[in-house]
Short mmCIF file of C-alpha atoms in Angstrom, two decimals:
data_model
loop_
_atom_site.label_atom_id
_atom_site.label_comp_id
_atom_site.label_asym_id
_atom_site.label_seq_id
_atom_site.Cartn_x
_atom_site.Cartn_y
_atom_site.Cartn_z
CA UNK L 2 189.13 202.72 268.78
CA UNK L 3 185.96 202.44 266.60
CA UNK L 4 183.45 201.86 268.99
CA UNK L 5 181.34 198.61 269.01
CA UNK L 6 177.90 198.91 267.05
CA UNK L 7 175.93 197.87 269.86
CA UNK L 8 177.66 199.66 272.50
CA UNK L 9 175.80 202.36 272.21
CA UNK L 10 172.39 203.93 271.24
CA UNK L 11 173.97 204.98 267.99
CA UNK L 12 173.33 201.75 266.10
CA UNK L 13 169.80 199.85 265.62
CA UNK L 14 171.25 196.50 265.46
CA UNK L 15 171.08 196.11 261.48
CA UNK L 16 173.89 198.38 260.39
CA UNK L 17 172.24 201.19 259.50
CA UNK L 18 172.66 204.20 260.87
CA UNK L 19 169.82 205.54 262.83
CA UNK L 20 167.21 207.71 261.84
CA UNK L 21 168.36 211.42 262.26
CA UNK L 22 164.69 212.93 263.42
CA UNK L 23 164.51 210.66 265.93
CA UNK L 24 167.23 212.06 267.64
CA UNK L 25 166.19 213.14 270.49
CA UNK L 26 163.88 210.81 271.69
CA UNK L 27 166.21 208.28 271.22
CA UNK L 28 169.07 209.72 273.16
CA UNK L 29 166.08 210.60 275.72
CA UNK L 30 165.10 206.90 276.38
CA UNK L 31 168.71 205.69 276.72
CA UNK L 32 169.44 207.85 279.85
CA UNK L 33 166.00 207.65 280.77
CA UNK L 34 167.03 203.45 281.11
CA UNK L 35 170.16 204.90 282.81
CA UNK L 36 168.60 207.32 284.96
CA UNK L 37 170.10 205.38 288.16
CA UNK L 38 173.57 206.07 286.89
CA UNK L 39 173.09 209.78 286.86
CA UNK L 40 169.70 209.88 289.65
CA UNK L 41 172.74 211.47 292.27
CA UNK L 42 173.10 214.76 289.66
CA UNK L 43 169.39 215.79 289.67
CA UNK L 44 170.69 217.60 292.66
CA UNK L 45 172.80 220.15 290.46
CA UNK L 46 169.49 221.60 288.84
CA UNK L 47 167.58 221.74 292.29
CA UNK L 48 170.01 223.23 293.59
CA UNK L 49 170.08 226.17 291.72
CA UNK L 50 166.38 226.20 290.99
CA UNK L 51 165.69 226.81 294.83
CA UNK L 52 168.57 229.24 294.78
CA UNK L 53 166.48 231.70 293.09
CA UNK L 54 164.64 233.05 295.72
CA UNK L 55 163.10 235.83 294.29
CA UNK L 56 161.55 233.53 291.24
CA UNK L 57 159.97 231.12 294.20
CA UNK L 58 158.53 234.42 295.63
CA UNK L 59 156.75 235.52 292.68
CA UNK L 60 155.54 232.02 292.17
CA UNK L 61 153.91 231.49 295.67
CA UNK L 62 152.22 234.79 294.52
CA UNK L 63 148.77 234.45 294.77
CA UNK L 64 147.79 237.76 293.11
CA UNK L 65 149.70 236.72 289.85
CA UNK L 66 149.22 233.90 287.42
CA UNK L 67 150.70 232.84 283.83
CA UNK L 68 151.50 230.19 281.34
CA UNK L 69 154.54 229.48 279.76
CA UNK L 70 155.72 228.32 276.51
CA UNK L 71 159.56 228.44 276.60
CA UNK L 72 161.37 226.53 273.47
CA UNK L 73 164.91 226.32 275.25
CA UNK L 74 167.46 225.23 273.28
CA UNK L 75 169.86 222.81 275.19
CA UNK L 76 172.36 224.18 277.56
CA UNK L 77 175.04 222.89 280.76
CA UNK L 78 172.85 224.24 283.19
CA UNK L 79 169.18 223.88 282.58
CA UNK L 80 166.44 224.67 285.52
CA UNK L 81 162.98 225.25 286.46
CA UNK L 82 162.86 228.37 286.06
CA UNK L 83 164.47 228.49 283.06
CA UNK L 84 160.71 226.88 281.61
CA UNK L 85 158.51 228.38 284.16
CA UNK L 86 158.83 232.22 284.55
CA UNK L 87 156.21 233.66 287.11
CA UNK L 88 155.04 237.48 286.67
CA UNK L 89 155.94 240.15 288.58
CA UNK L 90 153.87 240.47 291.84
CA UNK L 91 150.64 242.68 291.08
CA UNK L 92 151.03 246.46 290.56
CA UNK L 93 155.19 246.11 290.92
CA UNK L 94 156.60 249.08 288.01
CA UNK L 95 158.47 246.58 285.83
CA UNK L 96 159.21 245.47 282.81
CA UNK L 97 160.49 243.04 280.62
CA UNK L 98 162.96 243.25 277.78
CA UNK L 99 163.86 240.25 275.21
CA UNK L 100 162.53 237.89 273.30
CA UNK L 101 160.08 236.34 275.94
CA UNK L 102 158.40 239.21 277.15
CA UNK L 103 155.14 239.08 276.20
CA UNK L 104 152.01 241.68 278.06
CA UNK L 105 154.37 243.02 279.98
CA UNK L 106 154.45 240.40 282.41
CA UNK L 107 151.24 241.57 283.93
CA UNK L 108 148.70 239.37 286.01
CA UNK L 109 147.25 236.38 283.73
CA UNK L 110 149.81 236.73 280.29
CA UNK L 111 151.02 234.13 278.61
CA UNK L 112 155.09 234.30 278.14
CA UNK L 113 156.95 232.60 275.27
CA UNK L 114 160.66 232.51 274.31
CA UNK L 115 162.98 233.30 277.16
CA UNK L 116 163.89 236.28 278.52
CA UNK L 117 166.84 238.30 278.71
CA UNK L 118 167.53 240.73 280.96
CA UNK L 119 171.05 242.83 281.38
CA UNK L 120 171.70 245.22 284.25
CA UNK L 121 175.42 246.48 283.10
CA UNK L 122 176.10 249.80 283.81
CA UNK L 123 179.42 250.75 280.91
CA UNK L 124 181.18 253.79 282.12
CA UNK L 125 180.38 254.97 278.60
CA UNK L 126 177.06 255.32 278.66
CA UNK L 127 177.11 256.55 282.41
CA UNK L 128 180.16 258.48 283.12
CA UNK L 129 179.12 259.21 286.66
CA UNK L 130 179.26 255.54 287.84
CA UNK L 131 181.88 255.54 290.18
CA UNK L 132 185.04 253.13 288.74
CA UNK L 133 184.77 251.35 292.13
CA UNK L 134 181.37 249.95 291.64
CA UNK L 135 182.65 248.99 288.15
CA UNK L 136 185.68 247.34 289.44
CA UNK L 137 182.80 245.61 292.37
CA UNK L 138 180.65 244.82 288.88
CA UNK L 139 183.59 242.77 287.07
CA UNK L 140 184.72 240.90 289.93
CA UNK L 141 180.79 239.73 290.30
CA UNK L 142 181.15 238.50 286.89
CA UNK L 143 184.14 236.60 287.49
CA UNK L 144 183.16 235.20 290.12
CA UNK L 145 179.88 233.67 288.69
CA UNK L 146 181.47 232.63 285.78
CA UNK L 147 184.06 230.64 287.76
CA UNK L 148 181.16 229.15 289.71
CA UNK L 149 179.08 228.66 286.95
CA UNK L 150 182.05 226.88 284.92
CA UNK L 151 182.70 224.91 287.83
CA UNK L 152 179.52 223.36 288.40
CA UNK L 153 179.17 222.94 284.59
CA UNK L 154 182.07 220.74 284.86
CA UNK L 155 181.17 218.88 287.84
CA UNK L 156 177.92 217.85 286.67
CA UNK L 157 178.16 217.16 282.54
CA UNK L 158 181.60 215.49 283.62
CA UNK L 159 179.75 213.27 285.93
CA UNK L 160 176.90 212.35 283.46
CA UNK L 161 179.58 211.86 280.70
CA UNK L 162 180.92 209.18 282.71
CA UNK L 163 178.45 207.59 284.42
CA UNK L 164 177.05 207.09 280.73
CA UNK L 165 180.26 205.29 279.85
CA UNK L 166 180.05 203.56 283.17
CA UNK L 167 182.97 205.01 284.36
CA UNK L 168 183.01 206.60 288.28
CA UNK L 169 181.90 210.04 288.38
CA UNK L 170 185.23 211.57 289.67
CA UNK L 171 183.77 214.90 290.29
CA UNK L 172 187.55 216.25 291.46
CA UNK L 173 188.96 215.15 287.96
CA UNK L 174 186.33 216.76 285.99
CA UNK L 175 186.61 219.83 287.42
CA UNK L 176 190.39 220.49 287.10
CA UNK L 177 189.94 218.64 283.84
CA UNK L 178 187.28 220.94 282.46
CA UNK L 179 186.90 222.89 284.89
CA UNK L 180 189.25 226.24 283.52
CA UNK L 181 188.15 225.40 279.95
CA UNK L 182 184.32 226.10 280.72
CA UNK L 183 185.46 229.08 282.97
CA UNK L 184 186.19 230.55 279.94
CA UNK L 185 182.95 229.73 278.02
CA UNK L 186 181.30 231.45 280.35
CA UNK L 187 183.31 234.57 280.65
CA UNK L 188 183.19 234.69 276.63
CA UNK L 189 179.41 234.30 276.69
CA UNK L 190 179.13 237.28 278.95
CA UNK L 191 181.41 239.25 276.87
CA UNK L 192 179.19 238.91 274.24
CA UNK L 193 176.62 239.70 276.34
CA UNK L 194 177.97 242.64 277.26
CA UNK L 195 179.47 244.02 273.88
CA UNK L 196 176.05 243.83 272.55
CA UNK L 197 174.41 245.91 275.31
CA UNK L 198 176.26 249.62 274.21
CA UNK L 199 174.34 248.88 270.54
CA UNK L 200 171.15 248.11 272.37
CA UNK L 201 171.24 251.41 274.16
CA UNK L 202 172.59 253.38 271.37
CA UNK L 203 169.86 252.17 268.86
CA UNK L 204 166.88 250.35 270.78
CA UNK L 205 166.06 249.71 267.43
CA UNK L 206 168.85 247.01 266.83
CA UNK L 207 167.36 244.52 269.72
CA UNK L 208 164.51 243.24 267.38
CA UNK L 209 167.54 242.26 264.90
CA UNK L 210 169.54 240.82 267.56
CA UNK L 211 167.05 238.67 268.70
CA UNK L 212 167.27 235.92 265.68
CA UNK L 213 170.93 237.16 265.60
CA UNK L 214 171.21 235.19 268.96
CA UNK L 215 168.54 232.48 268.26
CA UNK L 216 171.05 231.03 265.38
CA UNK L 217 174.21 231.53 267.60
CA UNK L 218 172.41 229.71 270.04
CA UNK L 219 171.55 226.83 267.94
CA UNK L 220 175.48 227.02 265.92
CA UNK L 221 176.92 226.70 269.54
CA UNK L 222 174.56 224.57 272.00
CA UNK L 223 176.95 221.86 271.80
CA UNK L 224 180.41 224.11 272.61
CA UNK L 225 180.26 223.10 276.36
CA UNK L 226 178.85 219.50 276.34
CA UNK L 227 181.87 219.60 273.41
CA UNK L 228 184.57 220.81 276.07
CA UNK L 229 183.54 217.89 278.54
CA UNK L 230 182.90 214.63 275.94
CA UNK L 231 186.01 214.89 273.50
CA UNK L 232 187.89 217.06 275.74
CA UNK L 233 188.84 219.82 273.10
CA UNK L 234 189.92 223.23 273.51
CA UNK L 235 187.72 226.14 273.73
CA UNK L 236 188.31 226.91 270.20
CA UNK L 237 188.09 223.31 269.11
CA UNK L 238 184.96 223.04 270.40
CA UNK L 239 183.31 225.86 268.64
CA UNK L 240 184.36 225.36 265.41
CA UNK L 241 183.16 221.74 266.08
CA UNK L 242 179.56 222.87 267.26
CA UNK L 243 179.76 225.18 264.07
CA UNK L 244 180.67 222.26 261.61
CA UNK L 245 177.95 219.88 263.31
CA UNK L 246 175.32 222.72 262.83
CA UNK L 247 176.14 223.73 259.02
CA UNK L 248 176.61 220.03 258.39
CA UNK L 249 175.07 217.41 260.51
CA UNK L 250 170.98 217.35 260.23
CA UNK L 251 170.78 214.89 263.39
CA UNK L 252 172.19 218.06 265.42
CA UNK L 253 169.33 219.80 263.89
CA UNK L 254 166.73 217.55 264.75
CA UNK L 255 168.11 217.10 268.20
CA UNK L 256 167.65 220.80 268.50
CA UNK L 257 163.99 220.64 267.16
CA UNK L 258 163.62 217.65 269.97
CA UNK L 259 164.48 219.54 272.58
CA UNK L 260 162.99 222.63 272.49
CA UNK L 261 159.63 221.02 271.18
CA UNK L 262 159.69 218.53 274.82
CA UNK L 263 160.92 221.81 276.99
CA UNK L 264 157.84 223.65 275.44
CA UNK L 265 155.36 220.90 276.55
CA UNK L 266 157.10 220.90 280.52
CA UNK L 267 157.01 224.54 280.49
CA UNK L 268 153.14 224.11 279.68
CA UNK L 269 153.04 221.89 282.37
CA UNK L 270 154.89 222.51 285.39
CA UNK L 271 153.75 226.59 284.71
CA UNK L 272 150.18 225.00 285.18
CA UNK L 273 151.24 222.96 288.02
CA UNK L 274 152.85 226.23 289.81
CA UNK L 275 149.90 228.16 289.06
CA UNK L 276 146.84 226.06 289.69
CA UNK L 277 148.63 224.14 292.58
CA UNK L 278 149.89 227.20 294.65
CA UNK L 279 151.96 225.88 297.42
CA UNK L 280 152.27 222.46 297.00
CA UNK L 281 152.45 222.60 293.21
CA UNK L 282 155.59 224.84 293.56
CA UNK L 283 157.26 221.95 295.59
CA UNK L 284 155.83 219.41 293.06
CA UNK L 285 157.56 221.50 290.49
CA UNK L 286 160.65 221.62 292.28
CA UNK L 287 160.96 218.43 292.18
CA UNK L 288 159.66 217.19 288.73
CA UNK L 289 161.37 220.49 286.76
CA UNK L 290 164.34 219.12 287.63
CA UNK L 291 164.12 216.09 287.46
CA UNK L 292 162.94 216.78 283.94
CA UNK L 293 166.23 218.99 283.10
CA UNK L 294 168.59 215.90 284.54
CA UNK L 295 167.17 213.94 281.57
CA UNK L 296 167.25 216.56 278.34
CA UNK L 297 171.25 217.26 279.80
CA UNK L 298 171.55 214.10 279.80
CA UNK L 299 170.19 212.98 276.59
CA UNK L 300 172.12 216.35 275.11
CA UNK L 301 175.47 214.86 276.54
CA UNK L 302 174.27 211.79 275.04
CA UNK L 303 173.57 212.83 271.92
CA UNK L 304 177.05 214.74 271.64
CA UNK L 305 179.01 211.35 272.77
CA UNK L 306 177.46 209.93 269.63
CA UNK L 307 178.34 213.05 267.71
CA UNK L 308 182.37 213.14 269.37
CA UNK L 309 182.28 209.35 268.12
CA UNK L 310 181.73 209.57 264.49
CA UNK L 311 180.24 212.89 263.48
CA UNK L 312 178.51 213.20 260.04
CA UNK L 313 181.16 211.22 257.99
CA UNK L 314 181.86 208.66 260.15
CA UNK L 315 185.46 210.03 261.47
CA UNK L 316 186.09 208.94 265.65
CA UNK L 317 187.01 212.13 266.99
CA UNK L 318 187.44 211.31 271.04
CA UNK L 319 188.96 207.53 272.17
#
Protein backbone atom coordinates (compact mmCIF):
# COMPACT_ATOMS: atom_id res chain seq x y z
CA UNK A 1 0.00 0.00 0.00
CA UNK A 2 1.42 3.37 -1.00
CA UNK A 3 1.53 5.80 1.97
CA UNK A 4 -0.55 8.95 1.86
CA UNK A 5 1.30 11.91 0.29
CA UNK A 6 1.47 13.90 3.50
CA UNK A 7 1.94 11.05 5.94
CA UNK A 8 5.69 11.56 6.26
CA UNK A 9 8.45 14.07 5.60
CA UNK A 10 8.77 12.69 2.07
CA UNK A 11 6.16 15.06 0.71
CA UNK A 12 6.13 18.84 0.65
CA UNK A 13 2.42 19.34 0.11
CA UNK A 14 2.79 20.40 -3.53
CA UNK A 15 3.04 16.92 -5.01
CA UNK A 16 6.71 17.40 -5.83
CA UNK A 17 9.43 15.20 -4.47
CA UNK A 18 11.48 16.92 -1.73
CA UNK A 19 14.95 18.15 -2.58
CA UNK A 20 17.46 15.31 -2.38
CA UNK A 21 20.22 17.63 -1.14
CA UNK A 22 18.05 18.61 1.84
CA UNK A 23 17.50 15.00 2.93
CA UNK A 24 19.47 15.22 6.17
CA UNK A 25 18.14 18.55 7.56
CA UNK A 26 14.60 17.56 6.56
CA UNK A 27 14.68 14.26 8.46
CA UNK A 28 16.57 15.78 11.38
CA UNK A 29 13.81 18.37 11.67
CA UNK A 30 11.21 15.61 11.48
CA UNK A 31 12.65 13.60 14.39
CA UNK A 32 13.25 16.79 16.40
CA UNK A 33 9.52 17.44 16.17
CA UNK A 34 8.97 13.88 17.45
CA UNK A 35 11.55 14.08 20.23
CA UNK A 36 9.00 13.27 22.95
CA UNK A 37 8.31 9.91 21.29
CA UNK A 38 11.95 8.86 20.95
CA UNK A 39 13.52 10.52 24.01
CA UNK A 40 13.50 7.35 26.19
CA UNK A 41 15.93 5.76 23.73
CA UNK A 42 18.63 8.27 24.71
CA UNK A 43 19.47 5.80 27.48
CA UNK A 44 21.17 3.57 24.86
CA UNK A 45 23.87 6.00 23.60
CA UNK A 46 24.21 7.35 27.15
CA UNK A 47 24.83 3.89 28.63
CA UNK A 48 27.24 2.96 25.85
CA UNK A 49 29.14 6.22 26.43
CA UNK A 50 29.31 5.75 30.20
CA UNK A 51 30.55 2.19 29.82
CA UNK A 52 33.65 3.51 28.03
CA UNK A 53 35.41 4.10 31.34
CA UNK A 54 38.84 4.43 29.75
CA UNK A 55 37.62 7.21 27.48
CA UNK A 56 36.14 9.08 30.44
CA UNK A 57 39.41 8.76 32.37
CA UNK A 58 41.34 10.12 29.40
CA UNK A 59 38.89 13.00 29.03
CA UNK A 60 39.31 13.87 32.71
CA UNK A 61 43.12 13.86 32.49
CA UNK A 62 44.16 17.53 33.04
CA UNK A 63 47.49 17.01 31.24
CA UNK A 64 45.91 16.28 27.86
CA UNK A 65 43.79 18.28 25.45
CA UNK A 66 42.53 17.77 21.92
CA UNK A 67 40.15 19.27 19.41
CA UNK A 68 38.47 16.64 17.25
CA UNK A 69 37.08 16.80 13.75
CA UNK A 70 35.25 13.54 13.18
CA UNK A 71 33.37 12.97 9.92
CA UNK A 72 31.03 10.13 10.81
CA UNK A 73 28.78 8.23 8.43
CA UNK A 74 25.41 7.05 9.79
CA UNK A 75 25.89 4.38 12.44
CA UNK A 76 23.31 2.33 14.35
CA UNK A 77 25.16 2.76 17.67
CA UNK A 78 26.67 6.24 17.52
CA UNK A 79 28.00 7.42 20.93
CA UNK A 80 29.83 10.39 22.41
CA UNK A 81 33.21 8.72 21.89
CA UNK A 82 32.62 8.38 18.16
CA UNK A 83 32.70 12.18 18.12
CA UNK A 84 35.25 12.90 20.85
CA UNK A 85 38.58 11.07 21.02
CA UNK A 86 40.56 12.16 24.08
CA UNK A 87 44.32 11.74 23.62
CA UNK A 88 46.33 9.18 25.53
CA UNK A 89 47.64 10.33 28.95
CA UNK A 90 50.81 12.38 28.79
CA UNK A 91 53.89 10.15 28.61
CA UNK A 92 51.97 7.04 27.57
CA UNK A 93 53.88 4.92 25.11
CA UNK A 94 51.05 4.37 22.66
CA UNK A 95 50.41 4.84 18.99
CA UNK A 96 47.18 5.20 17.05
CA UNK A 97 46.92 3.49 13.70
CA UNK A 98 44.11 4.40 11.35
CA UNK A 99 42.55 7.17 9.33
CA UNK A 100 41.93 9.24 12.44
CA UNK A 101 45.51 9.14 13.76
CA UNK A 102 47.31 12.47 13.78
CA UNK A 103 50.40 13.79 15.54
CA UNK A 104 50.82 10.56 17.45
CA UNK A 105 48.08 11.40 19.93
CA UNK A 106 50.30 13.93 21.71
CA UNK A 107 48.75 16.56 24.01
CA UNK A 108 47.22 19.36 22.02
CA UNK A 109 47.06 17.28 18.86
CA UNK A 110 44.14 17.68 16.50
CA UNK A 111 42.65 14.40 15.31
CA UNK A 112 40.46 13.81 12.30
CA UNK A 113 38.44 10.87 11.07
CA UNK A 114 37.80 7.72 13.00
CA UNK A 115 40.55 5.73 14.70
CA UNK A 116 40.70 2.07 13.77
CA UNK A 117 42.52 0.03 16.39
CA UNK A 118 42.53 -3.74 16.11
CA UNK A 119 44.49 -5.91 18.50
CA UNK A 120 43.45 -9.31 17.24
CA UNK A 121 46.25 -11.92 17.36
CA UNK A 122 46.10 -14.60 14.70
CA UNK A 123 47.75 -17.97 15.10
CA UNK A 124 49.08 -17.77 11.55
CA UNK A 125 51.25 -14.79 12.44
CA UNK A 126 51.74 -15.67 16.09
CA UNK A 127 52.42 -19.45 16.13
CA UNK A 128 53.49 -19.35 19.79
CA UNK A 129 50.06 -18.14 20.84
CA UNK A 130 48.12 -20.79 22.69
CA UNK A 131 45.00 -22.06 20.96
CA UNK A 132 43.08 -21.63 24.21
CA UNK A 133 43.67 -17.89 24.05
CA UNK A 134 42.42 -17.81 20.46
CA UNK A 135 39.31 -19.63 21.66
CA UNK A 136 38.75 -17.04 24.37
CA UNK A 137 39.15 -14.24 21.82
CA UNK A 138 36.70 -15.94 19.46
CA UNK A 139 34.15 -16.34 22.25
CA UNK A 140 34.63 -12.68 23.22
CA UNK A 141 33.97 -11.59 19.64
CA UNK A 142 30.84 -13.75 19.50
CA UNK A 143 29.55 -12.37 22.81
CA UNK A 144 30.23 -8.80 21.70
CA UNK A 145 28.45 -9.39 18.38
CA UNK A 146 25.43 -10.85 20.17
CA UNK A 147 25.26 -7.92 22.58
CA UNK A 148 25.75 -5.33 19.82
CA UNK A 149 23.17 -7.03 17.61
CA UNK A 150 20.53 -7.20 20.33
CA UNK A 151 21.11 -3.62 21.47
CA UNK A 152 20.87 -2.46 17.85
CA UNK A 153 17.67 -4.44 17.35
CA UNK A 154 15.95 -2.92 20.37
CA UNK A 155 17.30 0.58 19.73
CA UNK A 156 16.59 0.92 16.00
CA UNK A 157 13.45 -1.20 16.19
CA UNK A 158 12.00 0.90 18.99
CA UNK A 159 12.79 4.18 17.20
CA UNK A 160 11.34 2.85 13.95
CA UNK A 161 8.10 1.84 15.64
CA UNK A 162 7.71 5.09 17.57
CA UNK A 163 8.20 7.11 14.38
CA UNK A 164 5.37 5.04 12.89
CA UNK A 165 3.21 5.86 15.94
CA UNK A 166 3.33 2.25 17.08
CA UNK A 167 4.28 0.89 20.53
CA UNK A 168 8.02 0.29 20.88
CA UNK A 169 7.54 -3.45 21.56
CA UNK A 170 11.21 -3.97 22.42
CA UNK A 171 10.81 -7.70 23.02
CA UNK A 172 9.35 -8.21 19.58
CA UNK A 173 12.14 -6.13 18.05
CA UNK A 174 14.76 -8.30 19.73
CA UNK A 175 13.27 -11.53 18.41
CA UNK A 176 12.41 -10.17 14.98
CA UNK A 177 15.63 -8.33 14.10
CA UNK A 178 18.17 -9.59 16.64
CA UNK A 179 19.44 -12.70 14.79
CA UNK A 180 20.06 -10.82 11.53
CA UNK A 181 21.79 -7.94 13.30
CA UNK A 182 24.01 -10.35 15.23
CA UNK A 183 25.05 -11.86 11.89
CA UNK A 184 25.62 -8.35 10.54
CA UNK A 185 28.02 -7.49 13.37
CA UNK A 186 29.82 -10.82 12.99
CA UNK A 187 30.25 -10.09 9.28
CA UNK A 188 31.67 -6.62 10.04
CA UNK A 189 34.14 -8.07 12.55
CA UNK A 190 35.04 -10.80 10.09
CA UNK A 191 35.77 -8.25 7.38
CA UNK A 192 38.20 -6.42 9.67
CA UNK A 193 39.85 -9.68 10.67
CA UNK A 194 40.24 -10.63 7.01
CA UNK A 195 42.12 -7.38 6.41
CA UNK A 196 44.37 -7.80 9.43
CA UNK A 197 46.79 -10.46 8.08
CA UNK A 198 47.40 -8.39 4.96
CA UNK A 199 48.13 -5.31 7.11
CA UNK A 200 50.69 -7.33 9.09
CA UNK A 201 52.32 -8.77 6.00
CA UNK A 202 52.25 -5.58 3.93
CA UNK A 203 51.84 -2.48 6.17
CA UNK A 204 51.68 -0.26 3.09
CA UNK A 205 48.30 -1.77 2.27
CA UNK A 206 46.81 0.18 5.20
CA UNK A 207 46.97 3.34 3.07
CA UNK A 208 45.13 1.54 0.29
CA UNK A 209 42.61 0.12 2.73
CA UNK A 210 41.52 3.56 3.98
CA UNK A 211 39.68 4.65 0.80
CA UNK A 212 38.30 1.12 0.39
CA UNK A 213 36.85 1.22 3.91
CA UNK A 214 35.37 4.66 3.25
CA UNK A 215 33.69 3.53 0.03
CA UNK A 216 32.32 0.36 1.62
CA UNK A 217 31.18 2.32 4.66
CA UNK A 218 29.27 4.69 2.38
CA UNK A 219 27.67 2.00 0.22
CA UNK A 220 26.52 -0.12 3.15
CA UNK A 221 25.74 2.36 5.93
CA UNK A 222 22.02 1.69 5.50
CA UNK A 223 22.29 -2.10 5.96
CA UNK A 224 21.38 -2.37 9.69
CA UNK A 225 18.67 0.26 9.24
CA UNK A 226 17.13 -1.60 6.28
CA UNK A 227 17.07 -4.84 8.28
CA UNK A 228 14.81 -3.10 10.79
CA UNK A 229 12.87 -0.62 8.66
CA UNK A 230 12.18 -2.86 5.64
CA UNK A 231 12.39 -6.18 7.56
CA UNK A 232 14.54 -7.77 4.85
CA UNK A 233 17.21 -10.44 4.92
CA UNK A 234 20.85 -9.58 5.52
CA UNK A 235 21.75 -10.29 1.90
CA UNK A 236 18.85 -8.20 0.60
CA UNK A 237 19.80 -5.35 2.95
CA UNK A 238 23.32 -5.28 1.51
CA UNK A 239 21.98 -5.41 -2.03
CA UNK A 240 19.49 -2.60 -1.52
CA UNK A 241 21.94 -0.44 0.40
CA UNK A 242 24.49 -0.72 -2.43
CA UNK A 243 21.77 0.01 -4.96
CA UNK A 244 20.73 3.14 -3.09
CA UNK A 245 24.36 4.20 -2.75
CA UNK A 246 24.93 3.92 -6.50
CA UNK A 247 21.59 5.20 -7.79
CA UNK A 248 19.92 7.42 -5.20
CA UNK A 249 21.31 10.94 -4.92
CA UNK A 250 19.45 11.53 -1.65
CA UNK A 251 21.46 8.66 -0.15
CA UNK A 252 24.67 10.51 -1.02
CA UNK A 253 23.47 13.90 0.25
CA UNK A 254 22.18 12.39 3.48
CA UNK A 255 25.62 10.88 4.15
CA UNK A 256 27.27 14.24 3.41
CA UNK A 257 24.88 16.09 5.72
CA UNK A 258 25.36 13.53 8.48
CA UNK A 259 29.17 13.70 8.20
CA UNK A 260 29.26 17.52 8.25
CA UNK A 261 26.90 17.87 11.20
CA UNK A 262 28.86 15.23 13.13
CA UNK A 263 32.09 17.10 12.34
CA UNK A 264 30.64 20.33 13.77
CA UNK A 265 29.33 18.47 16.81
CA UNK A 266 32.72 16.84 17.36
CA UNK A 267 34.41 20.25 17.50
CA UNK A 268 31.86 21.58 19.97
CA UNK A 269 31.89 18.48 22.18
CA UNK A 270 35.69 18.17 22.22
CA UNK A 271 35.96 21.86 23.15
CA UNK A 272 33.44 21.26 25.92
CA UNK A 273 35.44 18.29 27.24
CA UNK A 274 38.80 20.10 26.95
CA UNK A 275 37.82 23.50 28.33
CA UNK A 276 35.14 22.44 30.79
CA UNK A 277 37.23 19.81 32.64
CA UNK A 278 35.05 17.60 34.85
CA UNK A 279 31.92 19.71 34.39
CA UNK A 280 32.50 19.74 30.65
CA UNK A 281 32.77 15.96 30.54
CA UNK A 282 29.50 15.64 32.46
CA UNK A 283 27.77 18.04 30.06
CA UNK A 284 29.22 16.18 27.09
CA UNK A 285 27.82 12.92 28.50
CA UNK A 286 24.39 14.55 28.38
CA UNK A 287 24.61 16.50 25.13
CA UNK A 288 26.56 13.88 23.16
CA UNK A 289 24.07 10.98 23.58
CA UNK A 290 21.14 13.33 22.89
CA UNK A 291 22.79 14.41 19.65
CA UNK A 292 23.59 10.78 18.78
CA UNK A 293 19.95 9.82 19.30
CA UNK A 294 18.70 12.59 17.00
CA UNK A 295 21.03 11.80 14.10
CA UNK A 296 20.39 8.05 14.44
CA UNK A 297 16.64 8.65 14.49
CA UNK A 298 17.03 10.92 11.45
CA UNK A 299 18.72 8.01 9.65
CA UNK A 300 15.85 5.71 10.61
CA UNK A 301 13.39 8.28 9.24
CA UNK A 302 15.40 8.63 6.04
CA UNK A 303 15.64 4.88 5.48
CA UNK A 304 11.90 4.64 6.09
CA UNK A 305 11.52 7.00 3.14
CA UNK A 306 13.91 4.96 1.01
CA UNK A 307 12.12 1.73 1.93
CA UNK A 308 8.77 3.22 0.92
CA UNK A 309 9.72 4.68 -2.42
CA UNK A 310 13.35 4.09 -3.41
CA UNK A 311 14.57 6.20 -6.30
CA UNK A 312 11.81 5.26 -8.73
CA UNK A 313 8.82 5.29 -6.41
CA UNK A 314 8.88 1.55 -5.78
CA UNK A 315 7.10 0.39 -2.63
CA UNK A 316 9.34 -1.96 -0.62
CA UNK A 317 7.47 -2.47 2.63
CA UNK A 318 3.81 -2.23 3.44
